[in-house]
mmCIF file of N, CA and C in Angstrom:
data_model
loop_
_atom_site.group_PDB
_atom_site.id
_atom_site.type_symbol
_atom_site.label_atom_id
_atom_site.label_comp_id
_atom_site.label_asym_id
_atom_site.label_seq_id
_atom_site.Cartn_x
_atom_site.Cartn_y
_atom_site.Cartn_z
ATOM 1 N N MET Z 13 8.680 -4.090 17.121
ATOM 2 C CA MET Z 13 9.618 -3.679 16.076
ATOM 3 C C MET Z 13 8.832 -3.462 14.767
ATOM 4 N N PRO Z 14 9.016 -2.304 14.125
ATOM 5 C CA PRO Z 14 8.334 -2.073 12.848
ATOM 6 C C PRO Z 14 8.772 -3.088 11.795
ATOM 7 N N ARG Z 15 7.896 -3.327 10.842
ATOM 8 C CA ARG Z 15 8.158 -4.360 9.849
ATOM 9 C C ARG Z 15 7.885 -3.815 8.443
ATOM 10 N N ALA Z 16 8.663 -4.278 7.485
ATOM 11 C CA ALA Z 16 8.443 -3.948 6.076
ATOM 12 C C ALA Z 16 8.210 -5.247 5.322
ATOM 13 N N ASP Z 17 7.094 -5.303 4.600
ATOM 14 C CA ASP Z 17 6.777 -6.477 3.792
ATOM 15 C C ASP Z 17 6.803 -6.076 2.322
ATOM 16 N N PHE Z 18 7.574 -6.810 1.547
ATOM 17 C CA PHE Z 18 7.673 -6.562 0.112
ATOM 18 C C PHE Z 18 6.866 -7.625 -0.623
ATOM 19 N N TYR Z 19 5.891 -7.188 -1.399
ATOM 20 C CA TYR Z 19 5.027 -8.096 -2.156
ATOM 21 C C TYR Z 19 5.466 -8.084 -3.616
ATOM 22 N N LEU Z 20 6.070 -9.190 -4.059
ATOM 23 C CA LEU Z 20 6.559 -9.300 -5.430
ATOM 24 C C LEU Z 20 5.458 -9.824 -6.340
ATOM 25 N N ILE Z 21 5.114 -9.040 -7.316
ATOM 26 C CA ILE Z 21 4.039 -9.416 -8.229
ATOM 27 C C ILE Z 21 4.501 -10.528 -9.158
ATOM 28 N N ALA Z 22 3.747 -11.628 -9.158
ATOM 29 C CA ALA Z 22 4.057 -12.755 -10.036
ATOM 30 C C ALA Z 22 2.814 -13.202 -10.802
ATOM 31 N N LYS Z 23 1.660 -13.260 -10.114
ATOM 32 C CA LYS Z 23 0.434 -13.756 -10.751
ATOM 33 C C LYS Z 23 0.010 -12.866 -11.915
ATOM 34 N N GLU Z 24 -0.538 -13.512 -12.925
ATOM 35 C CA GLU Z 24 -0.919 -12.806 -14.150
ATOM 36 C C GLU Z 24 -1.902 -11.666 -13.892
ATOM 37 N N ARG Z 25 -2.905 -11.897 -13.037
ATOM 38 C CA ARG Z 25 -3.909 -10.846 -12.822
ATOM 39 C C ARG Z 25 -3.303 -9.614 -12.148
ATOM 40 N N PHE Z 26 -2.266 -9.813 -11.319
ATOM 41 C CA PHE Z 26 -1.601 -8.672 -10.694
ATOM 42 C C PHE Z 26 -0.617 -8.009 -11.653
ATOM 43 N N ARG Z 27 -0.017 -8.800 -12.548
ATOM 44 C CA ARG Z 27 0.876 -8.229 -13.571
ATOM 45 C C ARG Z 27 0.088 -7.262 -14.451
ATOM 46 N N GLU Z 28 -1.123 -7.689 -14.830
ATOM 47 C CA GLU Z 28 -1.958 -6.865 -15.700
ATOM 48 C C GLU Z 28 -2.461 -5.624 -14.976
ATOM 49 N N GLU Z 29 -2.751 -5.744 -13.713
ATOM 50 C CA GLU Z 29 -3.260 -4.614 -12.941
ATOM 51 C C GLU Z 29 -2.680 -4.638 -11.532
ATOM 52 N N PRO Z 30 -1.453 -4.066 -11.363
ATOM 53 C CA PRO Z 30 -0.797 -4.097 -10.052
ATOM 54 C C PRO Z 30 -1.640 -3.485 -8.925
ATOM 55 N N LEU Z 31 -2.501 -2.524 -9.266
ATOM 56 C CA LEU Z 31 -3.310 -1.894 -8.213
ATOM 57 C C LEU Z 31 -4.346 -2.852 -7.636
ATOM 58 N N LEU Z 32 -4.630 -3.935 -8.350
ATOM 59 C CA LEU Z 32 -5.524 -4.963 -7.827
ATOM 60 C C LEU Z 32 -4.924 -5.578 -6.556
ATOM 61 N N LEU Z 33 -3.621 -5.772 -6.564
ATOM 62 C CA LEU Z 33 -2.941 -6.297 -5.377
ATOM 63 C C LEU Z 33 -3.077 -5.307 -4.216
ATOM 64 N N VAL Z 34 -2.948 -4.020 -4.516
ATOM 65 C CA VAL Z 34 -3.096 -2.993 -3.481
ATOM 66 C C VAL Z 34 -4.502 -3.076 -2.873
ATOM 67 N N CYS Z 35 -5.514 -3.256 -3.717
ATOM 68 C CA CYS Z 35 -6.893 -3.385 -3.235
ATOM 69 C C CYS Z 35 -7.044 -4.613 -2.343
ATOM 70 N N GLU Z 36 -6.441 -5.726 -2.750
ATOM 71 C CA GLU Z 36 -6.499 -6.958 -1.944
ATOM 72 C C GLU Z 36 -5.834 -6.734 -0.578
ATOM 73 N N LEU Z 37 -4.690 -6.064 -0.583
ATOM 74 C CA LEU Z 37 -3.980 -5.797 0.677
ATOM 75 C C LEU Z 37 -4.815 -4.879 1.570
ATOM 76 N N ALA Z 38 -5.455 -3.893 0.970
ATOM 77 C CA ALA Z 38 -6.310 -2.976 1.736
ATOM 78 C C ALA Z 38 -7.497 -3.732 2.333
ATOM 79 N N ARG Z 39 -8.051 -4.665 1.562
ATOM 80 C CA ARG Z 39 -9.182 -5.445 2.071
ATOM 81 C C ARG Z 39 -8.755 -6.317 3.252
ATOM 82 N N LYS Z 40 -7.603 -6.975 3.114
ATOM 83 C CA LYS Z 40 -7.111 -7.807 4.223
ATOM 84 C C LYS Z 40 -6.877 -6.949 5.466
ATOM 85 N N ALA Z 41 -6.323 -5.779 5.266
ATOM 86 C CA ALA Z 41 -6.056 -4.874 6.391
ATOM 87 C C ALA Z 41 -7.363 -4.466 7.062
ATOM 88 N N TYR Z 42 -8.355 -4.105 6.257
ATOM 89 C CA TYR Z 42 -9.654 -3.708 6.812
ATOM 90 C C TYR Z 42 -10.295 -4.872 7.570
ATOM 91 N N ASP Z 43 -10.229 -6.069 6.981
ATOM 92 C CA ASP Z 43 -10.790 -7.254 7.640
ATOM 93 C C ASP Z 43 -10.105 -7.525 8.973
ATOM 94 N N ALA Z 44 -8.818 -7.156 9.059
ATOM 95 C CA ALA Z 44 -8.051 -7.366 10.293
ATOM 96 C C ALA Z 44 -8.162 -6.160 11.235
ATOM 97 N N ASN Z 45 -9.020 -5.195 10.866
ATOM 98 C CA ASN Z 45 -9.232 -4.000 11.683
ATOM 99 C C ASN Z 45 -7.973 -3.141 11.816
ATOM 100 N N LEU Z 46 -7.156 -3.123 10.774
ATOM 101 C CA LEU Z 46 -5.951 -2.288 10.763
ATOM 102 C C LEU Z 46 -6.223 -1.005 9.984
ATOM 103 N N TRP Z 47 -6.047 0.121 10.640
ATOM 104 C CA TRP Z 47 -6.243 1.404 9.960
ATOM 105 C C TRP Z 47 -5.072 1.624 9.016
ATOM 106 N N THR Z 48 -5.396 1.919 7.771
ATOM 107 C CA THR Z 48 -4.413 1.874 6.695
ATOM 108 C C THR Z 48 -4.305 3.202 5.967
ATOM 109 N N LEU Z 49 -3.070 3.561 5.646
ATOM 110 C CA LEU Z 49 -2.789 4.730 4.815
ATOM 111 C C LEU Z 49 -2.121 4.228 3.542
ATOM 112 N N VAL Z 50 -2.717 4.530 2.388
ATOM 113 C CA VAL Z 50 -2.124 4.179 1.101
ATOM 114 C C VAL Z 50 -1.463 5.438 0.550
ATOM 115 N N LEU Z 51 -0.151 5.378 0.367
ATOM 116 C CA LEU Z 51 0.581 6.519 -0.187
ATOM 117 C C LEU Z 51 0.639 6.372 -1.699
ATOM 118 N N ALA Z 52 -0.275 7.031 -2.391
ATOM 119 C CA ALA Z 52 -0.355 6.948 -3.845
ATOM 120 C C ALA Z 52 0.770 7.771 -4.472
ATOM 121 N N ARG Z 53 1.189 7.326 -5.653
ATOM 122 C CA ARG Z 53 2.269 7.986 -6.393
ATOM 123 C C ARG Z 53 1.867 9.393 -6.837
ATOM 124 N N ASP Z 54 0.589 9.554 -7.233
ATOM 125 C CA ASP Z 54 0.094 10.851 -7.685
ATOM 126 C C ASP Z 54 -1.425 10.879 -7.543
ATOM 127 N N ALA Z 55 -2.028 12.034 -7.830
ATOM 128 C CA ALA Z 55 -3.476 12.196 -7.666
ATOM 129 C C ALA Z 55 -4.250 11.255 -8.585
ATOM 130 N N GLU Z 56 -3.738 11.032 -9.786
ATOM 131 C CA GLU Z 56 -4.419 10.143 -10.738
ATOM 132 C C GLU Z 56 -4.477 8.711 -10.190
ATOM 133 N N GLN Z 57 -3.354 8.242 -9.631
ATOM 134 C CA GLN Z 57 -3.332 6.898 -9.053
ATOM 135 C C GLN Z 57 -4.284 6.813 -7.852
ATOM 136 N N ALA Z 58 -4.347 7.878 -7.065
ATOM 137 C CA ALA Z 58 -5.265 7.911 -5.916
ATOM 138 C C ALA Z 58 -6.709 7.766 -6.390
ATOM 139 N N GLU Z 59 -7.073 8.483 -7.457
ATOM 140 C CA GLU Z 59 -8.429 8.398 -8.025
ATOM 141 C C GLU Z 59 -8.725 6.986 -8.529
ATOM 142 N N THR Z 60 -7.752 6.394 -9.234
ATOM 143 C CA THR Z 60 -7.925 5.042 -9.769
ATOM 144 C C THR Z 60 -8.156 4.044 -8.633
ATOM 145 N N LEU Z 61 -7.340 4.141 -7.593
ATOM 146 C CA LEU Z 61 -7.499 3.240 -6.436
ATOM 147 C C LEU Z 61 -8.854 3.434 -5.775
ATOM 148 N N ASP Z 62 -9.268 4.675 -5.637
ATOM 149 C CA ASP Z 62 -10.558 4.993 -5.045
ATOM 150 C C ASP Z 62 -11.666 4.269 -5.814
ATOM 151 N N GLU Z 63 -11.644 4.372 -7.138
ATOM 152 C CA GLU Z 63 -12.657 3.715 -7.974
ATOM 153 C C GLU Z 63 -12.573 2.187 -7.860
ATOM 154 N N MET Z 64 -11.347 1.655 -7.880
ATOM 155 C CA MET Z 64 -11.183 0.198 -7.808
ATOM 156 C C MET Z 64 -11.698 -0.364 -6.476
ATOM 157 N N LEU Z 65 -11.499 0.375 -5.392
ATOM 158 C CA LEU Z 65 -11.960 -0.099 -4.087
ATOM 159 C C LEU Z 65 -13.487 -0.124 -4.005
ATOM 160 N N TRP Z 66 -14.154 0.711 -4.802
ATOM 161 C CA TRP Z 66 -15.621 0.661 -4.854
ATOM 162 C C TRP Z 66 -16.087 -0.556 -5.630
ATOM 163 N N ASP Z 67 -15.254 -1.058 -6.521
ATOM 164 C CA ASP Z 67 -15.644 -2.146 -7.431
ATOM 165 C C ASP Z 67 -15.101 -3.513 -7.016
ATOM 166 N N MET Z 68 -14.917 -3.745 -5.745
ATOM 167 C CA MET Z 68 -14.309 -4.995 -5.278
ATOM 168 C C MET Z 68 -15.314 -6.148 -5.212
ATOM 169 N N GLY Z 69 -16.559 -5.890 -5.561
ATOM 170 C CA GLY Z 69 -17.566 -6.942 -5.486
ATOM 171 C C GLY Z 69 -18.574 -6.654 -4.386
ATOM 172 N N ASP Z 70 -19.715 -7.318 -4.466
ATOM 173 C CA ASP Z 70 -20.809 -7.051 -3.531
ATOM 174 C C ASP Z 70 -20.473 -7.403 -2.083
ATOM 175 N N ASP Z 71 -19.605 -8.396 -1.906
ATOM 176 C CA ASP Z 71 -19.303 -8.852 -0.546
ATOM 177 C C ASP Z 71 -18.083 -8.158 0.055
ATOM 178 N N ALA Z 72 -17.544 -7.168 -0.627
ATOM 179 C CA ALA Z 72 -16.295 -6.549 -0.159
ATOM 180 C C ALA Z 72 -16.424 -5.036 -0.071
ATOM 181 N N TYR Z 73 -17.129 -4.576 0.942
ATOM 182 C CA TYR Z 73 -17.218 -3.140 1.163
ATOM 183 C C TYR Z 73 -16.037 -2.713 2.025
ATOM 184 N N ILE Z 74 -15.220 -1.826 1.492
ATOM 185 C CA ILE Z 74 -14.051 -1.331 2.222
ATOM 186 C C ILE Z 74 -14.220 0.177 2.390
ATOM 187 N N PRO Z 75 -14.543 0.646 3.599
ATOM 188 C CA PRO Z 75 -14.703 2.085 3.800
ATOM 189 C C PRO Z 75 -13.374 2.787 3.522
ATOM 190 N N HIS Z 76 -13.393 3.700 2.561
ATOM 191 C CA HIS Z 76 -12.161 4.369 2.153
ATOM 192 C C HIS Z 76 -12.498 5.730 1.559
ATOM 193 N N GLN Z 77 -11.480 6.554 1.436
ATOM 194 C CA GLN Z 77 -11.630 7.829 0.743
ATOM 195 C C GLN Z 77 -10.253 8.399 0.446
ATOM 196 N N ILE Z 78 -10.257 9.368 -0.453
ATOM 197 C CA ILE Z 78 -9.023 10.101 -0.723
ATOM 198 C C ILE Z 78 -8.870 11.128 0.393
ATOM 199 N N ALA Z 79 -7.669 11.225 0.949
ATOM 200 C CA ALA Z 79 -7.408 12.097 2.098
ATOM 201 C C ALA Z 79 -7.619 13.564 1.744
ATOM 202 N N GLY Z 80 -7.968 14.332 2.758
ATOM 203 C CA GLY Z 80 -8.041 15.763 2.548
ATOM 204 C C GLY Z 80 -9.216 16.468 3.182
ATOM 205 N N ASP Z 81 -10.013 15.788 4.023
ATOM 206 C CA ASP Z 81 -11.074 16.521 4.713
ATOM 207 C C ASP Z 81 -11.232 16.010 6.139
ATOM 208 N N GLU Z 82 -12.237 16.551 6.834
ATOM 209 C CA GLU Z 82 -12.409 16.230 8.261
ATOM 210 C C GLU Z 82 -12.842 14.783 8.492
ATOM 211 N N GLU Z 83 -13.275 14.096 7.441
ATOM 212 C CA GLU Z 83 -13.672 12.691 7.580
ATOM 213 C C GLU Z 83 -12.466 11.744 7.645
ATOM 214 N N ASP Z 84 -11.272 12.244 7.345
ATOM 215 C CA ASP Z 84 -10.081 11.392 7.278
ATOM 216 C C ASP Z 84 -9.922 10.493 8.508
ATOM 217 N N GLN Z 85 -10.115 11.073 9.681
ATOM 218 C CA GLN Z 85 -9.877 10.326 10.916
ATOM 219 C C GLN Z 85 -10.915 9.237 11.155
ATOM 220 N N LEU Z 86 -12.045 9.287 10.434
ATOM 221 C CA LEU Z 86 -13.112 8.308 10.630
ATOM 222 C C LEU Z 86 -13.071 7.173 9.612
ATOM 223 N N THR Z 87 -12.166 7.281 8.632
ATOM 224 C CA THR Z 87 -12.149 6.352 7.509
ATOM 225 C C THR Z 87 -11.026 5.329 7.662
ATOM 226 N N PRO Z 88 -11.367 4.026 7.690
ATOM 227 C CA PRO Z 88 -10.354 2.989 7.924
ATOM 228 C C PRO Z 88 -9.252 2.923 6.872
ATOM 229 N N VAL Z 89 -9.592 3.154 5.595
ATOM 230 C CA VAL Z 89 -8.570 3.119 4.538
ATOM 231 C C VAL Z 89 -8.518 4.493 3.886
ATOM 232 N N LEU Z 90 -7.365 5.132 4.026
ATOM 233 C CA LEU Z 90 -7.174 6.481 3.518
ATOM 234 C C LEU Z 90 -6.149 6.455 2.394
ATOM 235 N N ILE Z 91 -6.485 7.091 1.275
ATOM 236 C CA ILE Z 91 -5.576 7.150 0.120
ATOM 237 C C ILE Z 91 -5.046 8.568 0.028
ATOM 238 N N ALA Z 92 -3.726 8.722 0.101
ATOM 239 C CA ALA Z 92 -3.139 10.066 0.097
ATOM 240 C C ALA Z 92 -2.249 10.269 -1.119
ATOM 241 N N SER Z 93 -2.511 11.341 -1.858
ATOM 242 C CA SER Z 93 -1.602 11.723 -2.941
ATOM 243 C C SER Z 93 -0.493 12.581 -2.321
ATOM 244 N N PRO Z 94 0.633 12.767 -3.031
ATOM 245 C CA PRO Z 94 1.787 13.455 -2.439
ATOM 246 C C PRO Z 94 1.501 14.885 -1.964
ATOM 247 N N ASP Z 95 0.485 15.541 -2.522
ATOM 248 C CA ASP Z 95 0.203 16.920 -2.126
ATOM 249 C C ASP Z 95 -0.604 17.008 -0.829
ATOM 250 N N ILE Z 96 -1.011 15.872 -0.290
ATOM 251 C CA ILE Z 96 -1.768 15.848 0.976
ATOM 252 C C ILE Z 96 -0.843 15.359 2.085
ATOM 253 N N ASP Z 97 -0.749 16.150 3.136
ATOM 254 C CA ASP Z 97 0.072 15.751 4.275
ATOM 255 C C ASP Z 97 -0.827 14.999 5.252
ATOM 256 N N SER Z 98 -0.757 13.679 5.199
ATOM 257 C CA SER Z 98 -1.658 12.866 6.003
ATOM 258 C C SER Z 98 -0.902 12.225 7.168
ATOM 259 N N ALA Z 99 -1.593 12.106 8.301
ATOM 260 C CA ALA Z 99 -0.964 11.497 9.477
ATOM 261 C C ALA Z 99 -0.690 10.013 9.209
ATOM 262 N N MET Z 100 0.404 9.520 9.762
ATOM 263 C CA MET Z 100 0.753 8.103 9.625
ATOM 264 C C MET Z 100 -0.303 7.247 10.319
ATOM 265 N N ARG Z 101 -0.377 6.004 9.883
ATOM 266 C CA ARG Z 101 -1.280 5.025 10.476
ATOM 267 C C ARG Z 101 -0.479 3.770 10.786
ATOM 268 N N PRO Z 102 -1.042 2.834 11.569
ATOM 269 C CA PRO Z 102 -0.288 1.620 11.904
ATOM 270 C C PRO Z 102 0.199 0.865 10.666
ATOM 271 N N LEU Z 103 -0.639 0.833 9.608
ATOM 272 C CA LEU Z 103 -0.266 0.131 8.385
ATOM 273 C C LEU Z 103 -0.191 1.130 7.238
ATOM 274 N N VAL Z 104 0.919 1.087 6.509
ATOM 275 C CA VAL Z 104 1.109 1.973 5.360
ATOM 276 C C VAL Z 104 1.378 1.110 4.128
ATOM 277 N N ILE Z 105 0.631 1.355 3.052
ATOM 278 C CA ILE Z 105 0.914 0.716 1.764
ATOM 279 C C ILE Z 105 1.579 1.787 0.912
ATOM 280 N N ASN Z 106 2.842 1.558 0.577
ATOM 281 C CA ASN Z 106 3.631 2.589 -0.094
ATOM 282 C C ASN Z 106 3.755 2.329 -1.591
ATOM 283 N N LEU Z 107 3.260 3.266 -2.396
ATOM 284 C CA LEU Z 107 3.371 3.163 -3.852
ATOM 285 C C LEU Z 107 4.298 4.249 -4.412
ATOM 286 N N ARG Z 108 4.951 4.972 -3.526
ATOM 287 C CA ARG Z 108 5.837 6.065 -3.953
ATOM 288 C C ARG Z 108 7.264 5.573 -4.126
ATOM 289 N N ASP Z 109 8.127 6.476 -4.585
ATOM 290 C CA ASP Z 109 9.505 6.091 -4.914
ATOM 291 C C ASP Z 109 10.431 6.034 -3.708
ATOM 292 N N ASP Z 110 10.056 6.655 -2.599
ATOM 293 C CA ASP Z 110 10.954 6.707 -1.451
ATOM 294 C C ASP Z 110 10.456 5.843 -0.305
ATOM 295 N N ALA Z 111 11.393 5.413 0.516
ATOM 296 C CA ALA Z 111 11.035 4.664 1.717
ATOM 297 C C ALA Z 111 10.167 5.551 2.604
ATOM 298 N N VAL Z 112 9.277 4.944 3.356
ATOM 299 C CA VAL Z 112 8.370 5.696 4.226
ATOM 300 C C VAL Z 112 9.104 6.123 5.488
ATOM 301 N N GLU Z 113 8.958 7.390 5.828
ATOM 302 C CA GLU Z 113 9.517 7.937 7.069
ATOM 303 C C GLU Z 113 8.368 8.104 8.057
ATOM 304 N N GLY Z 114 8.692 8.157 9.329
ATOM 305 C CA GLY Z 114 7.651 8.421 10.317
ATOM 306 C C GLY Z 114 7.362 7.197 11.152
ATOM 307 N N SER Z 115 6.297 7.289 11.920
ATOM 308 C CA SER Z 115 5.970 6.259 12.893
ATOM 309 C C SER Z 115 4.824 5.380 12.383
ATOM 310 N N PHE Z 116 5.118 4.110 12.187
ATOM 311 C CA PHE Z 116 4.123 3.137 11.757
ATOM 312 C C PHE Z 116 4.555 1.773 12.277
ATOM 313 N N GLU Z 117 3.627 0.809 12.265
ATOM 314 C CA GLU Z 117 3.962 -0.545 12.722
ATOM 315 C C GLU Z 117 4.441 -1.412 11.567
ATOM 316 N N ARG Z 118 3.837 -1.166 10.379
ATOM 317 C CA ARG Z 118 4.145 -2.036 9.248
ATOM 318 C C ARG Z 118 3.973 -1.256 7.954
ATOM 319 N N VAL Z 119 4.899 -1.477 7.031
ATOM 320 C CA VAL Z 119 4.781 -0.884 5.703
ATOM 321 C C VAL Z 119 4.758 -2.014 4.678
ATOM 322 N N LEU Z 120 3.864 -1.877 3.682
ATOM 323 C CA LEU Z 120 3.782 -2.842 2.596
ATOM 324 C C LEU Z 120 4.273 -2.163 1.329
ATOM 325 N N GLU Z 121 5.228 -2.798 0.678
ATOM 326 C CA GLU Z 121 5.783 -2.292 -0.583
ATOM 327 C C GLU Z 121 5.375 -3.253 -1.686
ATOM 328 N N VAL Z 122 4.765 -2.726 -2.741
ATOM 329 C CA VAL Z 122 4.350 -3.551 -3.870
ATOM 330 C C VAL Z 122 5.445 -3.475 -4.936
ATOM 331 N N VAL Z 123 6.011 -4.638 -5.272
ATOM 332 C CA VAL Z 123 7.152 -4.708 -6.190
ATOM 333 C C VAL Z 123 6.662 -5.161 -7.570
ATOM 334 N N PRO Z 124 6.816 -4.312 -8.594
ATOM 335 C CA PRO Z 124 6.356 -4.683 -9.930
ATOM 336 C C PRO Z 124 7.089 -5.904 -10.475
ATOM 337 N N ALA Z 125 6.470 -6.560 -11.449
ATOM 338 C CA ALA Z 125 7.086 -7.727 -12.082
ATOM 339 C C ALA Z 125 8.266 -7.314 -12.959
ATOM 340 N N ASP Z 126 8.270 -6.075 -13.387
ATOM 341 C CA ASP Z 126 9.294 -5.538 -14.280
ATOM 342 C C ASP Z 126 10.641 -5.409 -13.545
ATOM 343 N N ASP Z 127 11.662 -6.091 -14.048
ATOM 344 C CA ASP Z 127 12.974 -6.086 -13.379
ATOM 345 C C ASP Z 127 13.556 -4.693 -13.197
ATOM 346 N N SER Z 128 13.399 -3.832 -14.190
ATOM 347 C CA SER Z 128 13.985 -2.489 -14.096
ATOM 348 C C SER Z 128 13.360 -1.695 -12.953
ATOM 349 N N ALA Z 129 12.124 -2.006 -12.622
ATOM 350 C CA ALA Z 129 11.448 -1.295 -11.529
ATOM 351 C C ALA Z 129 11.827 -1.867 -10.169
ATOM 352 N N ARG Z 130 12.475 -3.021 -10.170
ATOM 353 C CA ARG Z 130 12.797 -3.654 -8.888
ATOM 354 C C ARG Z 130 14.052 -3.096 -8.224
ATOM 355 N N GLU Z 131 14.943 -2.540 -9.018
ATOM 356 C CA GLU Z 131 16.217 -2.064 -8.465
ATOM 357 C C GLU Z 131 16.035 -1.034 -7.334
ATOM 358 N N PRO Z 132 15.194 0.010 -7.539
ATOM 359 C CA PRO Z 132 15.009 0.972 -6.443
ATOM 360 C C PRO Z 132 14.436 0.314 -5.193
ATOM 361 N N LEU Z 133 13.662 -0.748 -5.376
ATOM 362 C CA LEU Z 133 13.075 -1.413 -4.218
ATOM 363 C C LEU Z 133 14.109 -2.235 -3.456
ATOM 364 N N ARG Z 134 15.130 -2.711 -4.149
ATOM 365 C CA ARG Z 134 16.233 -3.389 -3.440
ATOM 366 C C ARG Z 134 16.928 -2.390 -2.510
ATOM 367 N N GLU Z 135 17.074 -1.168 -3.011
ATOM 368 C CA GLU Z 135 17.688 -0.099 -2.226
ATOM 369 C C GLU Z 135 16.823 0.200 -0.996
ATOM 370 N N ARG Z 136 15.531 0.251 -1.221
ATOM 371 C CA ARG Z 136 14.598 0.533 -0.126
ATOM 372 C C ARG Z 136 14.645 -0.575 0.932
ATOM 373 N N TRP Z 137 14.765 -1.822 0.481
ATOM 374 C CA TRP Z 137 14.906 -2.978 1.391
ATOM 375 C C TRP Z 137 16.080 -2.718 2.335
ATOM 376 N N LYS Z 138 17.214 -2.300 1.746
ATOM 377 C CA LYS Z 138 18.420 -2.026 2.552
ATOM 378 C C LYS Z 138 18.167 -0.885 3.542
ATOM 379 N N GLN Z 139 17.442 0.148 3.091
ATOM 380 C CA GLN Z 139 17.157 1.288 3.971
ATOM 381 C C GLN Z 139 16.341 0.849 5.182
ATOM 382 N N TYR Z 140 15.307 0.043 4.957
ATOM 383 C CA TYR Z 140 14.477 -0.417 6.073
ATOM 384 C C TYR Z 140 15.291 -1.296 7.019
ATOM 385 N N LYS Z 141 16.116 -2.186 6.454
ATOM 386 C CA LYS Z 141 16.961 -3.056 7.296
ATOM 387 C C LYS Z 141 17.916 -2.221 8.139
ATOM 388 N N ALA Z 142 18.477 -1.187 7.521
ATOM 389 C CA ALA Z 142 19.421 -0.313 8.228
ATOM 390 C C ALA Z 142 18.749 0.411 9.399
ATOM 391 N N ARG Z 143 17.451 0.602 9.296
ATOM 392 C CA ARG Z 143 16.699 1.240 10.388
ATOM 393 C C ARG Z 143 16.332 0.244 11.480
ATOM 394 N N GLY Z 144 16.738 -1.023 11.299
ATOM 395 C CA GLY Z 144 16.461 -2.032 12.314
ATOM 396 C C GLY Z 144 15.097 -2.672 12.180
ATOM 397 N N MET Z 145 14.474 -2.519 11.016
ATOM 398 C CA MET Z 145 13.157 -3.107 10.808
ATOM 399 C C MET Z 145 13.274 -4.554 10.362
ATOM 400 N N GLU Z 146 12.272 -5.329 10.719
ATOM 401 C CA GLU Z 146 12.177 -6.695 10.230
ATOM 402 C C GLU Z 146 11.661 -6.607 8.778
ATOM 403 N N VAL Z 147 12.334 -7.299 7.851
ATOM 404 C CA VAL Z 147 11.962 -7.209 6.441
ATOM 405 C C VAL Z 147 11.610 -8.596 5.918
ATOM 406 N N LYS Z 148 10.486 -8.680 5.187
ATOM 407 C CA LYS Z 148 10.043 -9.966 4.643
ATOM 408 C C LYS Z 148 9.623 -9.811 3.193
ATOM 409 N N LYS Z 149 9.713 -10.920 2.437
ATOM 410 C CA LYS Z 149 9.328 -10.945 1.027
ATOM 411 C C LYS Z 149 8.208 -11.945 0.835
ATOM 412 N N HIS Z 150 7.216 -11.558 0.015
ATOM 413 C CA HIS Z 150 6.095 -12.448 -0.299
ATOM 414 C C HIS Z 150 5.904 -12.458 -1.807
ATOM 415 N N ASP Z 151 5.820 -13.635 -2.401
ATOM 416 C CA ASP Z 151 5.532 -13.732 -3.839
ATOM 417 C C ASP Z 151 4.024 -13.763 -4.026
ATOM 418 N N MET Z 152 3.522 -12.882 -4.875
ATOM 419 C CA MET Z 152 2.069 -12.787 -5.080
ATOM 420 C C MET Z 152 1.737 -13.126 -6.518
#
């Protein structure tokens, strides 16, 4: 059964830089050998994530790239901006405004600390539940 995990940002370091949590999730996924697709909100966010994943520290090499060339299928962590039509992967980290459609095993939703930004994610929670997915919440 597909699963949706909602990560609620609480820790100060994630409040200051929510994409840091995305990098941590991508690292855990890579360590677990899960091929991951990060759905970035826009090209600028994709570039920022790309740079942040290079700067995770000497002991944290995460093979990744921005989607859009023949290397996509060889790269464990793929970052896709909305203008790139990328194939689904077992694990999807969704940073966009809409629930993820398509075939995947697990989707991770990063929930901002800002209350006004949480309302659309409550709606998304309901959408995933309505599709029969197992839904879980994690405080980060």
